[in-house]
Amino acid sequence: LTHEKALVQSGFEGLIHTIPCREFVPLIESGKLEGNELHEITQHYLEPFHEMNLTTLIYGCTHYPWIADVIVRYLPPSVTCIDPAHHIVTQTTHTLMNLALLNKSAVSQNVDFYCSARPDQFAEVTARFLLMPTPNVKLKTF
């Protein structure tokens, strides 16, 4: 379900403008969280906020908080940013609790990650961003 569909289904009747930011994820995953390239791309992507007087930005990817400080530099000060990751964590916690799968143990346990492609790359990026040893990643087709 896209943000746009979710907003419309919940009764939102305002303007929704989707901005695909295809270059963000490769930059973030390669560790380029600063620099001219990121700044130029960000400025370009966020031009509609200035041109169309948009008021709210909803992150469409869990990678985007890693560059939030860059993103806000190129937004008008009045724009509100929403990071749905917080809501995803809350919903996931409730789902795990409802299914009696939530591990409340304080003891560190092995964690398995599943991804749909490039498990080696996923493991490398996950280790870098979560500051952990290289995790066990399994390929899973959904």
mmCIF file with all atom_site columns, C-alpha atoms in Angstrom:
data_model
loop_
_atom_site.group_PDB
_atom_site.id
_atom_site.type_symbol
_atom_site.label_atom_id
_atom_site.label_alt_id
_atom_site.label_comp_id
_atom_site.label_asym_id
_atom_site.label_entity_id
_atom_site.label_seq_id
_atom_site.pdbx_PDB_ins_code
_atom_site.Cartn_x
_atom_site.Cartn_y
_atom_site.Cartn_z
_atom_site.occupancy
_atom_site.B_iso_or_equiv
_atom_site.pdbx_formal_charge
_atom_site.auth_seq_id
_atom_site.auth_comp_id
_atom_site.auth_asym_id
_atom_site.auth_atom_id
_atom_site.pdbx_PDB_model_num
ATOM 1   C CA . LEU A 1 1   ? 0.000  0.000   0.000  1.00 0.00 ? 1   LEU A CA 1
ATOM 2   C CA . THR A 1 2   ? 1.557  3.294   -1.040 1.00 0.00 ? 2   THR A CA 1
ATOM 3   C CA . HIS A 1 3   ? 1.474  6.401   1.110  1.00 0.00 ? 3   HIS A CA 1
ATOM 4   C CA . GLU A 1 4   ? -0.764 8.029   -1.473 1.00 0.00 ? 4   GLU A CA 1
ATOM 5   C CA . LYS A 1 5   ? -3.337 5.218   -1.364 1.00 0.00 ? 5   LYS A CA 1
ATOM 6   C CA . ALA A 1 6   ? -3.213 5.083   2.430  1.00 0.00 ? 6   ALA A CA 1
ATOM 7   C CA . LEU A 1 7   ? -3.804 8.831   2.698  1.00 0.00 ? 7   LEU A CA 1
ATOM 8   C CA . VAL A 1 8   ? -6.710 8.769   0.247  1.00 0.00 ? 8   VAL A CA 1
ATOM 9   C CA . GLN A 1 9   ? -8.277 5.720   1.953  1.00 0.00 ? 9   GLN A CA 1
ATOM 10  C CA . SER A 1 10  ? -8.050 7.486   5.313  1.00 0.00 ? 10  SER A CA 1
ATOM 11  C CA . GLY A 1 11  ? -9.996 10.462  3.943  1.00 0.00 ? 11  GLY A CA 1
ATOM 12  C CA . PHE A 1 12  ? -7.206 12.894  3.030  1.00 0.00 ? 12  PHE A CA 1
ATOM 13  C CA . GLU A 1 13  ? -8.416 15.207  0.268  1.00 0.00 ? 13  GLU A CA 1
ATOM 14  C CA . GLY A 1 14  ? -5.428 17.516  -0.217 1.00 0.00 ? 14  GLY A CA 1
ATOM 15  C CA . LEU A 1 15  ? -2.770 17.572  -2.913 1.00 0.00 ? 15  LEU A CA 1
ATOM 16  C CA . ILE A 1 16  ? -0.435 14.579  -2.925 1.00 0.00 ? 16  ILE A CA 1
ATOM 17  C CA . HIS A 1 17  ? 2.735  14.892  -4.974 1.00 0.00 ? 17  HIS A CA 1
ATOM 18  C CA . THR A 1 18  ? 4.996  11.835  -5.200 1.00 0.00 ? 18  THR A CA 1
ATOM 19  C CA . ILE A 1 19  ? 8.707  12.399  -5.838 1.00 0.00 ? 19  ILE A CA 1
ATOM 20  C CA . PRO A 1 20  ? 10.693 9.285   -6.805 1.00 0.00 ? 20  PRO A CA 1
ATOM 21  C CA . CYS A 1 21  ? 14.182 9.559   -5.282 1.00 0.00 ? 21  CYS A CA 1
ATOM 22  C CA . ARG A 1 22  ? 15.884 6.628   -6.996 1.00 0.00 ? 22  ARG A CA 1
ATOM 23  C CA . GLU A 1 23  ? 19.428 7.836   -6.402 1.00 0.00 ? 23  GLU A CA 1
ATOM 24  C CA . PHE A 1 24  ? 19.150 8.109   -2.610 1.00 0.00 ? 24  PHE A CA 1
ATOM 25  C CA . VAL A 1 25  ? 19.335 4.411   -1.693 1.00 0.00 ? 25  VAL A CA 1
ATOM 26  C CA . PRO A 1 26  ? 22.487 3.603   -3.702 1.00 0.00 ? 26  PRO A CA 1
ATOM 27  C CA . LEU A 1 27  ? 24.228 6.660   -2.209 1.00 0.00 ? 27  LEU A CA 1
ATOM 28  C CA . ILE A 1 28  ? 23.152 5.804   1.329  1.00 0.00 ? 28  ILE A CA 1
ATOM 29  C CA . GLU A 1 29  ? 24.090 2.143   1.010  1.00 0.00 ? 29  GLU A CA 1
ATOM 30  C CA . SER A 1 30  ? 27.518 3.092   -0.314 1.00 0.00 ? 30  SER A CA 1
ATOM 31  C CA . GLY A 1 31  ? 28.040 5.242   2.787  1.00 0.00 ? 31  GLY A CA 1
ATOM 32  C CA . LYS A 1 32  ? 27.780 8.617   1.008  1.00 0.00 ? 32  LYS A CA 1
ATOM 33  C CA . LEU A 1 33  ? 25.785 10.378  3.719  1.00 0.00 ? 33  LEU A CA 1
ATOM 34  C CA . GLU A 1 34  ? 27.310 13.771  2.889  1.00 0.00 ? 34  GLU A CA 1
ATOM 35  C CA . GLY A 1 35  ? 29.068 15.369  -0.027 1.00 0.00 ? 35  GLY A CA 1
ATOM 36  C CA . ASN A 1 36  ? 28.356 17.411  -3.132 1.00 0.00 ? 36  ASN A CA 1
ATOM 37  C CA . GLU A 1 37  ? 26.661 14.610  -5.062 1.00 0.00 ? 37  GLU A CA 1
ATOM 38  C CA . LEU A 1 38  ? 24.120 13.959  -2.307 1.00 0.00 ? 38  LEU A CA 1
ATOM 39  C CA . HIS A 1 39  ? 23.496 17.681  -1.819 1.00 0.00 ? 39  HIS A CA 1
ATOM 40  C CA . GLU A 1 40  ? 22.935 18.321  -5.538 1.00 0.00 ? 40  GLU A CA 1
ATOM 41  C CA . ILE A 1 41  ? 20.559 15.375  -5.880 1.00 0.00 ? 41  ILE A CA 1
ATOM 42  C CA . THR A 1 42  ? 18.662 16.344  -2.723 1.00 0.00 ? 42  THR A CA 1
ATOM 43  C CA . GLN A 1 43  ? 18.269 19.940  -3.859 1.00 0.00 ? 43  GLN A CA 1
ATOM 44  C CA . HIS A 1 44  ? 16.932 18.737  -7.222 1.00 0.00 ? 44  HIS A CA 1
ATOM 45  C CA . TYR A 1 45  ? 14.482 16.238  -5.702 1.00 0.00 ? 45  TYR A CA 1
ATOM 46  C CA . LEU A 1 46  ? 13.095 18.768  -3.235 1.00 0.00 ? 46  LEU A CA 1
ATOM 47  C CA . GLU A 1 47  ? 12.527 21.647  -5.696 1.00 0.00 ? 47  GLU A CA 1
ATOM 48  C CA . PRO A 1 48  ? 8.771  20.893  -5.817 1.00 0.00 ? 48  PRO A CA 1
ATOM 49  C CA . PHE A 1 49  ? 8.515  21.866  -2.137 1.00 0.00 ? 49  PHE A CA 1
ATOM 50  C CA . HIS A 1 50  ? 9.524  25.378  -3.114 1.00 0.00 ? 50  HIS A CA 1
ATOM 51  C CA . GLU A 1 51  ? 7.682  25.515  -6.441 1.00 0.00 ? 51  GLU A CA 1
ATOM 52  C CA . MET A 1 52  ? 4.395  23.989  -5.260 1.00 0.00 ? 52  MET A CA 1
ATOM 53  C CA . ASN A 1 53  ? 4.368  25.171  -1.630 1.00 0.00 ? 53  ASN A CA 1
ATOM 54  C CA . LEU A 1 54  ? 4.115  21.613  -0.337 1.00 0.00 ? 54  LEU A CA 1
ATOM 55  C CA . THR A 1 55  ? 3.779  21.440  3.444  1.00 0.00 ? 55  THR A CA 1
ATOM 56  C CA . THR A 1 56  ? 4.633  17.874  4.470  1.00 0.00 ? 56  THR A CA 1
ATOM 57  C CA . LEU A 1 57  ? 7.264  15.342  3.456  1.00 0.00 ? 57  LEU A CA 1
ATOM 58  C CA . ILE A 1 58  ? 6.638  11.671  4.211  1.00 0.00 ? 58  ILE A CA 1
ATOM 59  C CA . TYR A 1 59  ? 9.747  9.515   3.916  1.00 0.00 ? 59  TYR A CA 1
ATOM 60  C CA . GLY A 1 60  ? 8.998  6.766   1.421  1.00 0.00 ? 60  GLY A CA 1
ATOM 61  C CA . CYS A 1 61  ? 11.927 4.585   2.433  1.00 0.00 ? 61  CYS A CA 1
ATOM 62  C CA . THR A 1 62  ? 13.517 3.469   5.691  1.00 0.00 ? 62  THR A CA 1
ATOM 63  C CA . HIS A 1 63  ? 16.904 4.584   4.339  1.00 0.00 ? 63  HIS A CA 1
ATOM 64  C CA . TYR A 1 64  ? 15.986 8.284   4.296  1.00 0.00 ? 64  TYR A CA 1
ATOM 65  C CA . PRO A 1 65  ? 16.429 9.051   8.012  1.00 0.00 ? 65  PRO A CA 1
ATOM 66  C CA . TRP A 1 66  ? 20.159 8.419   7.473  1.00 0.00 ? 66  TRP A CA 1
ATOM 67  C CA . ILE A 1 67  ? 20.258 11.624  5.394  1.00 0.00 ? 67  ILE A CA 1
ATOM 68  C CA . ALA A 1 68  ? 17.559 13.567  7.251  1.00 0.00 ? 68  ALA A CA 1
ATOM 69  C CA . ASP A 1 69  ? 19.992 16.350  8.173  1.00 0.00 ? 69  ASP A CA 1
ATOM 70  C CA . VAL A 1 70  ? 20.741 16.875  4.463  1.00 0.00 ? 70  VAL A CA 1
ATOM 71  C CA . ILE A 1 71  ? 17.082 16.673  3.472  1.00 0.00 ? 71  ILE A CA 1
ATOM 72  C CA . VAL A 1 72  ? 15.967 19.385  5.907  1.00 0.00 ? 72  VAL A CA 1
ATOM 73  C CA . ARG A 1 73  ? 18.616 21.768  4.539  1.00 0.00 ? 73  ARG A CA 1
ATOM 74  C CA . TYR A 1 74  ? 16.775 21.858  1.212  1.00 0.00 ? 74  TYR A CA 1
ATOM 75  C CA . LEU A 1 75  ? 13.221 22.161  2.504  1.00 0.00 ? 75  LEU A CA 1
ATOM 76  C CA . PRO A 1 76  ? 11.394 25.357  3.406  1.00 0.00 ? 76  PRO A CA 1
ATOM 77  C CA . PRO A 1 77  ? 11.493 25.747  7.215  1.00 0.00 ? 77  PRO A CA 1
ATOM 78  C CA . SER A 1 78  ? 7.713  25.346  7.470  1.00 0.00 ? 78  SER A CA 1
ATOM 79  C CA . VAL A 1 79  ? 7.714  21.792  6.028  1.00 0.00 ? 79  VAL A CA 1
ATOM 80  C CA . THR A 1 80  ? 6.889  18.964  8.419  1.00 0.00 ? 80  THR A CA 1
ATOM 81  C CA . CYS A 1 81  ? 8.803  15.698  7.926  1.00 0.00 ? 81  CYS A CA 1
ATOM 82  C CA . ILE A 1 82  ? 7.169  12.387  8.807  1.00 0.00 ? 82  ILE A CA 1
ATOM 83  C CA . ASP A 1 83  ? 9.238  9.250   9.249  1.00 0.00 ? 83  ASP A CA 1
ATOM 84  C CA . PRO A 1 84  ? 6.860  6.276   8.981  1.00 0.00 ? 84  PRO A CA 1
ATOM 85  C CA . ALA A 1 85  ? 9.554  3.926   10.301 1.00 0.00 ? 85  ALA A CA 1
ATOM 86  C CA . HIS A 1 86  ? 8.483  4.740   13.870 1.00 0.00 ? 86  HIS A CA 1
ATOM 87  C CA . HIS A 1 87  ? 4.945  3.637   13.040 1.00 0.00 ? 87  HIS A CA 1
ATOM 88  C CA . ILE A 1 88  ? 6.234  0.514   11.282 1.00 0.00 ? 88  ILE A CA 1
ATOM 89  C CA . VAL A 1 89  ? 8.179  -0.474  14.408 1.00 0.00 ? 89  VAL A CA 1
ATOM 90  C CA . THR A 1 90  ? 5.118  0.092   16.583 1.00 0.00 ? 90  THR A CA 1
ATOM 91  C CA . GLN A 1 91  ? 2.890  -1.925  14.242 1.00 0.00 ? 91  GLN A CA 1
ATOM 92  C CA . THR A 1 92  ? 5.477  -4.716  13.983 1.00 0.00 ? 92  THR A CA 1
ATOM 93  C CA . THR A 1 93  ? 5.749  -4.875  17.775 1.00 0.00 ? 93  THR A CA 1
ATOM 94  C CA . HIS A 1 94  ? 1.955  -5.142  18.112 1.00 0.00 ? 94  HIS A CA 1
ATOM 95  C CA . THR A 1 95  ? 1.832  -7.843  15.429 1.00 0.00 ? 95  THR A CA 1
ATOM 96  C CA . LEU A 1 96  ? 4.592  -9.866  17.117 1.00 0.00 ? 96  LEU A CA 1
ATOM 97  C CA . MET A 1 97  ? 2.827  -9.504  20.476 1.00 0.00 ? 97  MET A CA 1
ATOM 98  C CA . ASN A 1 98  ? -0.509 -10.619 18.984 1.00 0.00 ? 98  ASN A CA 1
ATOM 99  C CA . LEU A 1 99  ? 1.169  -13.666 17.456 1.00 0.00 ? 99  LEU A CA 1
ATOM 100 C CA . ALA A 1 100 ? 3.067  -14.403 20.694 1.00 0.00 ? 100 ALA A CA 1
ATOM 101 C CA . LEU A 1 101 ? 6.361  -14.057 18.804 1.00 0.00 ? 101 LEU A CA 1
ATOM 102 C CA . LEU A 1 102 ? 7.839  -11.022 20.549 1.00 0.00 ? 102 LEU A CA 1
ATOM 103 C CA . ASN A 1 103 ? 11.121 -11.859 22.268 1.00 0.00 ? 103 ASN A CA 1
ATOM 104 C CA . LYS A 1 104 ? 11.321 -9.762  25.433 1.00 0.00 ? 104 LYS A CA 1
ATOM 105 C CA . SER A 1 105 ? 14.583 -11.328 26.588 1.00 0.00 ? 105 SER A CA 1
ATOM 106 C CA . ALA A 1 106 ? 17.424 -8.972  27.418 1.00 0.00 ? 106 ALA A CA 1
ATOM 107 C CA . VAL A 1 107 ? 19.877 -11.699 26.443 1.00 0.00 ? 107 VAL A CA 1
ATOM 108 C CA . SER A 1 108 ? 21.534 -11.097 23.109 1.00 0.00 ? 108 SER A CA 1
ATOM 109 C CA . GLN A 1 109 ? 20.626 -13.787 20.614 1.00 0.00 ? 109 GLN A CA 1
ATOM 110 C CA . ASN A 1 110 ? 21.638 -14.635 17.087 1.00 0.00 ? 110 ASN A CA 1
ATOM 111 C CA . VAL A 1 111 ? 19.635 -12.730 14.525 1.00 0.00 ? 111 VAL A CA 1
ATOM 112 C CA . ASP A 1 112 ? 18.852 -13.969 11.050 1.00 0.00 ? 112 ASP A CA 1
ATOM 113 C CA . PHE A 1 113 ? 18.026 -11.496 8.324  1.00 0.00 ? 113 PHE A CA 1
ATOM 114 C CA . TYR A 1 114 ? 16.131 -12.370 5.174  1.00 0.00 ? 114 TYR A CA 1
ATOM 115 C CA . CYS A 1 115 ? 16.313 -10.411 1.947  1.00 0.00 ? 115 CYS A CA 1
ATOM 116 C CA . SER A 1 116 ? 15.011 -10.861 -1.573 1.00 0.00 ? 116 SER A CA 1
ATOM 117 C CA . ALA A 1 117 ? 18.288 -10.147 -3.400 1.00 0.00 ? 117 ALA A CA 1
ATOM 118 C CA . ARG A 1 118 ? 22.048 -9.647  -2.928 1.00 0.00 ? 118 ARG A CA 1
ATOM 119 C CA . PRO A 1 119 ? 22.487 -11.117 0.585  1.00 0.00 ? 119 PRO A CA 1
ATOM 120 C CA . ASP A 1 120 ? 26.214 -10.283 0.658  1.00 0.00 ? 120 ASP A CA 1
ATOM 121 C CA . GLN A 1 121 ? 25.531 -6.612  0.002  1.00 0.00 ? 121 GLN A CA 1
ATOM 122 C CA . PHE A 1 122 ? 22.673 -6.639  2.507  1.00 0.00 ? 122 PHE A CA 1
ATOM 123 C CA . ALA A 1 123 ? 24.984 -8.129  5.159  1.00 0.00 ? 123 ALA A CA 1
ATOM 124 C CA . GLU A 1 124 ? 27.669 -5.523  4.509  1.00 0.00 ? 124 GLU A CA 1
ATOM 125 C CA . VAL A 1 125 ? 25.273 -2.572  4.669  1.00 0.00 ? 125 VAL A CA 1
ATOM 126 C CA . THR A 1 126 ? 23.463 -3.948  7.722  1.00 0.00 ? 126 THR A CA 1
ATOM 127 C CA . ALA A 1 127 ? 26.731 -4.442  9.598  1.00 0.00 ? 127 ALA A CA 1
ATOM 128 C CA . ARG A 1 128 ? 27.817 -0.882  8.776  1.00 0.00 ? 128 ARG A CA 1
ATOM 129 C CA . PHE A 1 129 ? 24.574 0.833   9.761  1.00 0.00 ? 129 PHE A CA 1
ATOM 130 C CA . LEU A 1 130 ? 23.713 -1.281  12.801 1.00 0.00 ? 130 LEU A CA 1
ATOM 131 C CA . LEU A 1 131 ? 27.311 -1.274  14.033 1.00 0.00 ? 131 LEU A CA 1
ATOM 132 C CA . MET A 1 132 ? 27.366 -5.040  14.410 1.00 0.00 ? 132 MET A CA 1
ATOM 133 C CA . PRO A 1 133 ? 29.449 -7.960  13.197 1.00 0.00 ? 133 PRO A CA 1
ATOM 134 C CA . THR A 1 134 ? 28.479 -9.246  9.763  1.00 0.00 ? 134 THR A CA 1
ATOM 135 C CA . PRO A 1 135 ? 25.019 -10.721 10.255 1.00 0.00 ? 135 PRO A CA 1
ATOM 136 C CA . ASN A 1 136 ? 23.673 -14.024 9.011  1.00 0.00 ? 136 ASN A CA 1
ATOM 137 C CA . VAL A 1 137 ? 21.646 -13.159 5.896  1.00 0.00 ? 137 VAL A CA 1
ATOM 138 C CA . LYS A 1 138 ? 19.527 -15.618 3.982  1.00 0.00 ? 138 LYS A CA 1
ATOM 139 C CA . LEU A 1 139 ? 18.049 -15.218 0.534  1.00 0.00 ? 139 LEU A CA 1
ATOM 140 C CA . LYS A 1 140 ? 14.281 -15.553 0.593  1.00 0.00 ? 140 LYS A CA 1
ATOM 141 C CA . THR A 1 141 ? 12.010 -15.177 -2.391 1.00 0.00 ? 141 THR A CA 1
ATOM 142 C CA . PHE A 1 142 ? 8.598  -13.890 -1.451 1.00 0.00 ? 142 PHE A CA 1
#
